[in-house]
PDB file of C-alpha atoms in Angstrom:
ATOM      1  CA  MET A   1      87.065 155.374  43.916  1.00 40.00           C
ATOM      2  CA  GLU A   2      86.784 153.550  40.589  1.00 44.00           C
ATOM      3  CA  VAL A   3      83.792 151.215  40.382  1.00 48.00           C
ATOM      4  CA  ASP A   4      84.072 147.914  38.525  1.00 62.00           C
ATOM      5  CA  MET A   5      80.806 147.503  36.615  1.00 68.00           C
ATOM      6  CA  ASN A   6      81.605 143.860  35.766  1.00 87.00           C
ATOM      7  CA  GLN A   7      81.070 142.541  39.276  1.00 93.00           C
ATOM      8  CA  PRO A   8      78.838 143.263  42.280  1.00 96.00           C
ATOM      9  CA  SER A   9      79.851 146.214  44.441  1.00 96.00           C
ATOM     10  CA  PRO A  10      81.228 145.542  47.953  1.00 97.00           C
ATOM     11  CA  ALA A  11      77.850 146.562  49.409  1.00 97.00           C
ATOM     12  CA  GLU A  12      76.055 144.112  47.107  1.00 98.00           C
ATOM     13  CA  ARG A  13      78.511 141.345  47.973  1.00 98.00           C
ATOM     14  CA  LEU A  14      78.005 142.020  51.665  1.00 98.00           C
ATOM     15  CA  ARG A  15      74.223 142.053  51.282  1.00 97.00           C
ATOM     16  CA  SER A  16      74.366 138.803  49.277  1.00 97.00           C
ATOM     17  CA  LEU A  17      76.579 137.155  51.867  1.00 97.00           C
ATOM     18  CA  LEU A  18      74.256 138.019  54.745  1.00 96.00           C
ATOM     19  CA  CYS A  19      71.229 136.801  52.816  1.00 92.00           C
ATOM     20  CA  SER A  20      72.811 133.466  51.907  1.00 94.00           C
ATOM     21  CA  ALA A  21      74.761 132.761  55.116  1.00 96.00           C
ATOM     22  CA  SER A  22      73.315 130.011  57.287  1.00 94.00           C
ATOM     23  CA  SER A  23      75.081 131.025  60.498  1.00 96.00           C
ATOM     24  CA  LEU A  24      76.703 133.927  62.300  1.00 97.00           C
ATOM     25  CA  ASP A  25      78.561 134.644  65.535  1.00 98.00           C
ATOM     26  CA  ILE A  26      77.527 137.379  67.950  1.00 97.00           C
ATOM     27  CA  VAL A  27      80.085 138.866  70.323  1.00 97.00           C
ATOM     28  CA  ALA A  28      78.340 140.828  73.083  1.00 96.00           C
ATOM     29  CA  ALA A  29      78.509 141.176  76.863  1.00 91.00           C
ATOM     30  CA  SER A  30      81.792 139.210  76.932  1.00 92.00           C
ATOM     31  CA  ARG A  31      80.099 136.255  75.227  1.00 92.00           C
ATOM     32  CA  ARG A  32      80.416 134.636  71.811  1.00 95.00           C
ATOM     33  CA  VAL A  33      77.196 133.056  70.593  1.00 94.00           C
ATOM     34  CA  SER A  34      76.842 131.040  67.377  1.00 95.00           C
ATOM     35  CA  LEU A  35      73.401 131.039  65.772  1.00 95.00           C
ATOM     36  CA  LEU A  36      72.246 128.769  62.944  1.00 92.00           C
ATOM     37  CA  ASP A  37      69.475 129.848  60.548  1.00 92.00           C
ATOM     38  CA  GLY A  38      68.448 132.588  62.944  1.00 93.00           C
ATOM     39  CA  HIS A  39      68.810 135.831  60.998  1.00 96.00           C
ATOM     40  CA  ALA A  40      67.203 137.697  58.120  1.00 95.00           C
ATOM     41  CA  VAL A  41      67.718 140.945  56.208  1.00 94.00           C
ATOM     42  CA  ASP A  42      64.617 142.852  55.126  1.00 90.00           C
ATOM     43  CA  ASP A  43      64.216 145.010  52.008  1.00 87.00           C
ATOM     44  CA  ALA A  44      65.431 148.079  53.897  1.00 87.00           C
ATOM     45  CA  GLY A  45      68.644 146.330  54.904  1.00 89.00           C
ATOM     46  CA  ARG A  46      67.618 145.847  58.531  1.00 91.00           C
ATOM     47  CA  LEU A  47      69.160 142.782  60.152  1.00 96.00           C
ATOM     48  CA  THR A  48      66.915 140.869  62.535  1.00 97.00           C
ATOM     49  CA  ILE A  49      68.127 138.003  64.685  1.00 97.00           C
ATOM     50  CA  GLU A  50      66.145 135.384  66.563  1.00 96.00           C
ATOM     51  CA  VAL A  51      67.802 134.913  69.954  1.00 94.00           C
ATOM     52  CA  PRO A  52      66.611 131.828  71.895  1.00 93.00           C
ATOM     53  CA  GLY A  53      64.575 133.024  74.860  1.00 91.00           C
ATOM     54  CA  ASP A  54      66.347 130.730  77.309  1.00 92.00           C
ATOM     55  CA  SER A  55      69.864 131.817  76.270  1.00 92.00           C
ATOM     56  CA  ALA A  56      72.325 133.901  78.287  1.00 94.00           C
ATOM     57  CA  LEU A  57      72.300 136.508  75.504  1.00 94.00           C
ATOM     58  CA  ALA A  58      68.525 136.885  75.824  1.00 94.00           C
ATOM     59  CA  LEU A  59      68.969 137.443  79.549  1.00 93.00           C
ATOM     60  CA  ASP A  60      71.586 140.114  78.863  1.00 94.00           C
ATOM     61  CA  LEU A  61      69.236 141.815  76.384  1.00 94.00           C
ATOM     62  CA  SER A  62      66.438 141.897  78.936  1.00 92.00           C
ATOM     63  CA  ASP A  63      68.322 144.777  80.580  1.00 91.00           C
ATOM     64  CA  GLY A  64      68.311 146.811  77.348  1.00 92.00           C
ATOM     65  CA  PRO A  65      70.375 147.349  74.178  1.00 96.00           C
ATOM     66  CA  LEU A  66      73.905 145.945  73.961  1.00 97.00           C
ATOM     67  CA  PRO A  67      76.920 146.956  71.863  1.00 98.00           C
ATOM     68  CA  ALA A  68      77.865 143.981  69.712  1.00 98.00           C
ATOM     69  CA  LEU A  69      79.971 142.596  66.910  1.00 98.00           C
ATOM     70  CA  ILE A  70      78.616 140.169  64.343  1.00 98.00           C
ATOM     71  CA  GLU A  71      81.052 137.921  62.505  1.00 98.00           C
ATOM     72  CA  ILE A  72      80.314 135.794  59.441  1.00 98.00           C
ATOM     73  CA  THR A  73      82.637 133.503  57.509  1.00 98.00           C
ATOM     74  CA  ASP A  74      81.726 132.787  53.890  1.00 98.00           C
ATOM     75  CA  VAL A  75      82.828 129.261  52.975  1.00 97.00           C
ATOM     76  CA  SER A  76      82.836 127.916  49.431  1.00 97.00           C
ATOM     77  CA  PRO A  77      80.187 125.225  48.877  1.00 97.00           C
ATOM     78  CA  VAL A  78      82.709 123.445  46.633  1.00 98.00           C
ATOM     79  CA  ALA A  79      85.462 121.485  48.373  1.00 97.00           C
ATOM     80  CA  MET A  80      88.920 122.923  47.694  1.00 97.00           C
ATOM     81  CA  ARG A  81      92.165 123.630  49.525  1.00 96.00           C
ATOM     82  CA  ASN A  82      91.243 127.062  50.891  1.00 96.00           C
ATOM     83  CA  ARG A  83      87.476 127.293  51.163  1.00 97.00           C
ATOM     84  CA  ILE A  84      87.160 130.629  52.971  1.00 97.00           C
ATOM     85  CA  ARG A  85      85.944 133.184  50.430  1.00 98.00           C
ATOM     86  CA  ALA A  86      85.280 136.125  52.718  1.00 98.00           C
ATOM     87  CA  ARG A  87      84.969 137.285  56.303  1.00 98.00           C
ATOM     88  CA  VAL A  88      82.532 139.914  57.542  1.00 98.00           C
ATOM     89  CA  THR A  89      82.632 141.965  60.728  1.00 98.00           C
ATOM     90  CA  LEU A  90      79.676 144.181  61.609  1.00 98.00           C
ATOM     91  CA  ALA A  91      79.823 146.624  64.511  1.00 98.00           C
ATOM     92  CA  GLY A  92      76.737 148.097  66.101  1.00 98.00           C
ATOM     93  CA  GLY A  93      74.147 147.382  68.737  1.00 98.00           C
ATOM     94  CA  LEU A  94      71.499 144.804  69.566  1.00 98.00           C
ATOM     95  CA  ARG A  95      68.089 145.846  70.848  1.00 96.00           C
ATOM     96  CA  PRO A  96      65.099 143.698  71.755  1.00 95.00           C
ATOM     97  CA  ALA A  97      62.093 143.984  69.431  1.00 94.00           C
ATOM     98  CA  GLY A  98      59.607 141.753  71.202  1.00 90.00           C
ATOM     99  CA  GLY A  99      59.535 138.022  71.802  1.00 90.00           C
ATOM    100  CA  THR A 100      62.752 136.395  70.618  1.00 92.00           C
ATOM    101  CA  THR A 101      63.330 138.955  67.859  1.00 95.00           C
ATOM    102  CA  THR A 102      66.345 141.242  68.170  1.00 97.00           C
ATOM    103  CA  ILE A 103      67.289 144.072  65.807  1.00 97.00           C
ATOM    104  CA  PHE A 104      70.913 144.812  64.995  1.00 97.00           C
ATOM    105  CA  ASP A 105      71.592 148.497  64.339  1.00 96.00           C
ATOM    106  CA  MET A 106      74.672 148.556  62.124  1.00 97.00           C
ATOM    107  CA  ALA A 107      77.268 151.281  62.687  1.00 97.00           C
ATOM    108  CA  ALA A 108      80.122 149.911  60.562  1.00 97.00           C
ATOM    109  CA  ALA A 109      80.863 146.951  58.299  1.00 98.00           C
ATOM    110  CA  ASP A 110      84.104 145.406  57.045  1.00 98.00           C
ATOM    111  CA  LEU A 111      84.262 142.892  54.190  1.00 98.00           C
ATOM    112  CA  THR A 112      87.551 140.985  53.853  1.00 98.00           C
ATOM    113  CA  GLU A 113      88.261 139.079  50.638  1.00 97.00           C
ATOM    114  CA  ARG A 114      91.630 137.693  49.518  1.00 93.00           C
ATOM    115  CA  GLY A 115      93.330 139.531  52.381  1.00 93.00           C
ATOM    116  CA  VAL A 116      91.892 142.934  51.432  1.00 97.00           C
ATOM    117  CA  THR A 117      89.423 144.620  53.786  1.00 98.00           C
ATOM    118  CA  THR A 118      86.818 147.019  52.396  1.00 98.00           C
ATOM    119  CA  TYR A 119      84.704 149.307  54.553  1.00 98.00           C
ATOM    120  CA  VAL A 120      81.002 149.380  53.661  1.00 98.00           C
ATOM    121  CA  ALA A 121      78.958 152.274  55.017  1.00 97.00           C
ATOM    122  CA  PRO A 122      75.607 151.345  56.605  1.00 96.00           C
ATOM    123  CA  ALA A 123      73.786 153.573  54.101  1.00 96.00           C
ATOM    124  CA  GLU A 124      75.464 151.751  51.190  1.00 97.00           C
ATOM    125  CA  PHE A 125      74.474 148.401  52.662  1.00 97.00           C
ATOM    126  CA  ALA A 126      70.869 149.510  53.164  1.00 95.00           C
ATOM    127  CA  ALA A 127      70.633 150.813  49.583  1.00 96.00           C
ATOM    128  CA  ALA A 128      72.165 147.694  48.004  1.00 96.00           C
ATOM    129  CA  ALA A 129      70.268 144.616  46.879  1.00 95.00           C
ATOM    130  CA  PRO A 130      71.570 141.053  47.080  1.00 96.00           C
ATOM    131  CA  ASP A 131      72.761 139.590  43.805  1.00 98.00           C
ATOM    132  CA  LEU A 132      69.878 137.831  42.072  1.00 96.00           C
ATOM    133  CA  LEU A 133      71.831 134.535  42.034  1.00 98.00           C
ATOM    134  CA  ALA A 134      72.853 134.723  45.709  1.00 97.00           C
ATOM    135  CA  SER A 135      70.233 132.299  47.014  1.00 94.00           C
ATOM    136  CA  ARG A 136      70.977 129.778  44.242  1.00 96.00           C
ATOM    137  CA  GLU A 137      74.750 130.167  43.986  1.00 97.00           C
ATOM    138  CA  ALA A 138      75.689 127.229  46.230  1.00 97.00           C
ATOM    139  CA  ALA A 139      73.344 124.814  44.444  1.00 96.00           C
ATOM    140  CA  LEU A 140      74.470 125.966  40.996  1.00 96.00           C
ATOM    141  CA  LEU A 141      78.186 125.662  41.819  1.00 97.00           C
ATOM    142  CA  CYS A 142      77.741 122.212  43.358  1.00 97.00           C
ATOM    143  CA  HIS A 143      75.730 121.060  40.338  1.00 95.00           C
ATOM    144  CA  LEU A 144      78.461 122.316  38.021  1.00 95.00           C
ATOM    145  CA  VAL A 145      81.097 120.290  39.889  1.00 95.00           C
ATOM    146  CA  ASP A 146      79.005 117.167  40.484  1.00 95.00           C
ATOM    147  CA  ALA A 147      77.400 116.862  37.052  1.00 93.00           C
ATOM    148  CA  HIS A 148      79.686 118.798  34.707  1.00 92.00           C
ATOM    149  CA  ALA A 149      83.184 118.729  36.230  1.00 90.00           C
ATOM    150  CA  ASP A 150      84.803 118.538  32.784  1.00 91.00           C
ATOM    151  CA  LEU A 151      83.238 121.873  31.830  1.00 92.00           C
ATOM    152  CA  VAL A 152      85.172 123.664  34.582  1.00 93.00           C
ATOM    153  CA  SER A 153      88.439 122.718  32.870  1.00 90.00           C
ATOM    154  CA  TRP A 154      87.021 123.851  29.545  1.00 92.00           C
ATOM    155  CA  LEU A 155      86.210 127.261  31.048  1.00 95.00           C
ATOM    156  CA  SER A 156      89.853 127.693  32.039  1.00 93.00           C
ATOM    157  CA  ARG A 157      90.631 128.067  28.323  1.00 93.00           C
ATOM    158  CA  LEU A 158      89.296 131.603  28.681  1.00 95.00           C
ATOM    159  CA  VAL A 159      92.029 132.459  31.199  1.00 94.00           C
ATOM    160  CA  PRO A 160      95.133 134.099  29.670  1.00 91.00           C
ATOM    161  CA  VAL A 161      97.642 131.317  29.064  1.00 90.00           C
ATOM    162  CA  GLU A 162     100.410 133.051  31.026  1.00 89.00           C
ATOM    163  CA  ARG A 163      98.237 132.845  34.158  1.00 91.00           C
ATOM    164  CA  LEU A 164      97.790 129.083  33.843  1.00 92.00           C
ATOM    165  CA  HIS A 165     101.447 128.036  33.926  1.00 92.00           C
ATOM    166  CA  GLY A 166     101.872 125.502  36.745  1.00 94.00           C
ATOM    167  CA  VAL A 167      98.167 125.218  37.617  1.00 95.00           C
ATOM    168  CA  THR A 168      97.209 121.859  39.160  1.00 95.00           C
ATOM    169  CA  ARG A 169      93.440 122.157  39.725  1.00 96.00           C
ATOM    170  CA  VAL A 170      90.622 124.467  38.677  1.00 96.00           C
ATOM    171  CA  TYR A 171      87.429 124.988  40.701  1.00 97.00           C
ATOM    172  CA  PRO A 172      84.360 127.227  40.396  1.00 98.00           C
ATOM    173  CA  LEU A 173      84.544 129.646  43.338  1.00 98.00           C
ATOM    174  CA  HIS A 174      81.858 132.314  42.833  1.00 98.00           C
ATOM    175  CA  LEU A 175      78.829 132.773  40.609  1.00 98.00           C
ATOM    176  CA  ASP A 176      76.854 135.996  40.299  1.00 98.00           C
ATOM    177  CA  ARG A 177      74.807 137.814  37.678  1.00 98.00           C
ATOM    178  CA  PHE A 178      77.978 139.209  36.068  1.00 98.00           C
ATOM    179  CA  GLY A 179      79.913 135.966  35.614  1.00 98.00           C
ATOM    180  CA  ILE A 180      81.822 133.145  37.259  1.00 98.00           C
ATOM    181  CA  VAL A 181      85.065 133.224  39.254  1.00 98.00           C
ATOM    182  CA  LEU A 182      87.472 130.308  38.895  1.00 98.00           C
ATOM    183  CA  ARG A 183      89.933 129.296  41.602  1.00 98.00           C
ATOM    184  CA  LEU A 184      93.257 128.264  40.054  1.00 97.00           C
ATOM    185  CA  GLU A 185      95.284 126.085  42.421  1.00 97.00           C
ATOM    186  CA  PHE A 186      99.069 125.932  42.172  1.00 97.00           C
ATOM    187  CA  PRO A 187     101.408 123.807  44.323  1.00 96.00           C
ATOM    188  CA  SER A 188     102.135 126.659  46.746  1.00 95.00           C
ATOM    189  CA  HIS A 189      99.375 129.227  46.205  1.00 95.00           C
ATOM    190  CA  ASP A 190      96.100 129.935  44.454  1.00 96.00           C
ATOM    191  CA  ARG A 191      94.700 132.628  42.187  1.00 96.00           C
ATOM    192  CA  ASP A 192      91.151 133.729  41.400  1.00 97.00           C
ATOM    193  CA  VAL A 193      90.100 134.775  37.900  1.00 96.00           C
ATOM    194  CA  ARG A 194      86.736 136.269  36.901  1.00 97.00           C
ATOM    195  CA  LEU A 195      85.171 135.258  33.588  1.00 97.00           C
ATOM    196  CA  PRO A 196      82.453 137.806  32.748  1.00 97.00           C
ATOM    197  CA  PHE A 197      79.258 136.891  30.948  1.00 97.00           C
ATOM    198  CA  GLY A 198      78.587 138.601  27.629  1.00 95.00           C
ATOM    199  CA  GLN A 199      75.599 140.252  29.313  1.00 96.00           C
ATOM    200  CA  PRO A 200      74.653 140.190  33.009  1.00 97.00           C
ATOM    201  CA  CYS A 201      71.788 137.928  34.025  1.00 98.00           C
ATOM    202  CA  VAL A 202      68.534 139.788  34.536  1.00 97.00           C
ATOM    203  CA  ALA A 203      66.761 136.731  35.987  1.00 97.00           C
ATOM    204  CA  VAL A 204      67.870 133.531  37.699  1.00 96.00           C
ATOM    205  CA  GLU A 205      66.718 131.592  34.641  1.00 96.00           C
ATOM    206  CA  ASP A 206      69.371 133.363  32.535  1.00 97.00           C
ATOM    207  CA  ALA A 207      72.275 131.636  34.309  1.00 96.00           C
ATOM    208  CA  PRO A 208      72.297 128.390  32.245  1.00 94.00           C
ATOM    209  CA  SER A 209      72.281 130.232  28.912  1.00 96.00           C
ATOM    210  CA  ARG A 210      75.018 132.618  30.064  1.00 97.00           C
ATOM    211  CA  MET A 211      77.154 129.633  31.094  1.00 96.00           C
ATOM    212  CA  LEU A 212      76.556 127.979  27.722  1.00 95.00           C
ATOM    213  CA  GLU A 213      77.724 131.158  25.999  1.00 96.00           C
ATOM    214  CA  LEU A 214      80.946 131.066  28.045  1.00 96.00           C
ATOM    215  CA  LEU A 215      81.463 127.408  27.164  1.00 94.00           C
ATOM    216  CA  ALA A 216      80.955 128.146  23.475  1.00 95.00           C
ATOM    217  CA  ARG A 217      83.682 130.777  23.678  1.00 94.00           C
ATOM    218  CA  ALA A 218      85.924 128.335  25.548  1.00 93.00           C
ATOM    219  CA  ARG A 219      85.429 125.575  22.972  1.00 90.00           C
ATOM    220  CA  ALA A 220      86.382 128.021  20.231  1.00 90.00           C
ATOM    221  CA  CYS A 221      89.795 128.521  21.868  1.00 83.00           C
ATOM    222  CA  ARG A 222      92.404 126.274  20.261  1.00 70.00           C
ATOM    223  CA  ARG A 223      94.203 125.455  23.473  1.00 63.00           C
ATOM    224  CA  ARG A 224      94.610 122.350  25.567  1.00 58.00           C
ATOM    225  CA  VAL A 225      92.487 121.910  28.667  1.00 54.00           C
ATOM    226  CA  PRO A 226      94.677 121.994  31.839  1.00 55.00           C
TER     227      PRO A 226
END
C-alpha cells in the first residue's frame, strides 16, 4: 500500500485521536457505558481505563476479563455544519488490573474518516506515536478561528481555483505536524483539502512559523479571497 509521507499514517492518527479524546463508550456484557476523562495510552500503546468502582461494569469485571468494543467519535473543536471528523471502533478485551484500573487488550481497530474505513493492526498502533500537535490541536484551531478568522479565508487562496467554485464557507478542520486541513462548505456538500507545510514541525513551537509561511504563500497568490 502506498504511504503518503505528507500526513500522519492511519496508526498515528488513531494514536493521536485516543490521546486527545476526552470521552469514549464501552460496549461490554450487553451494556454501553460512557466514560469522561477516564482513559490513557502509555508509551507502549497500552490503553488503560478507569472504571468507577461502584458501576455495573466494575461488577461485571469482578468475575474476570470481558470481551468488549470501544467506540470514540472525533468531533471538530470548531463549529461547522458536519463536525464529525472520524469514528473509531476497537475490538478486544477488558481485564482488571487492580483498584479501578482496567486494561484493554486490543485485537483489532477500525478508523473511519470521510466514509472510508481503514484497519489498523494492533502492532502498528503500538509502534506509532501521537502527532506532536495532537494535544494542542483543539486550542490552536479555536485560536485561529476566534482571533484570526480572516486568515482562514486567505489560506484558501492556496486551494486550486477549480475546487473553490461555489464554496460558501471555509473552516480549519485539522492541524498536525505536516500541515492544516481546510473544510470547504458548499450548499449541498463539503470537501476537505490539505495544505502541507514547507517542512513538517519538529516541535510544537514550530507551528506558528509554519502557519506564517503558509500565509506568506497565500498572500503572494493574486486571487480574490472567497
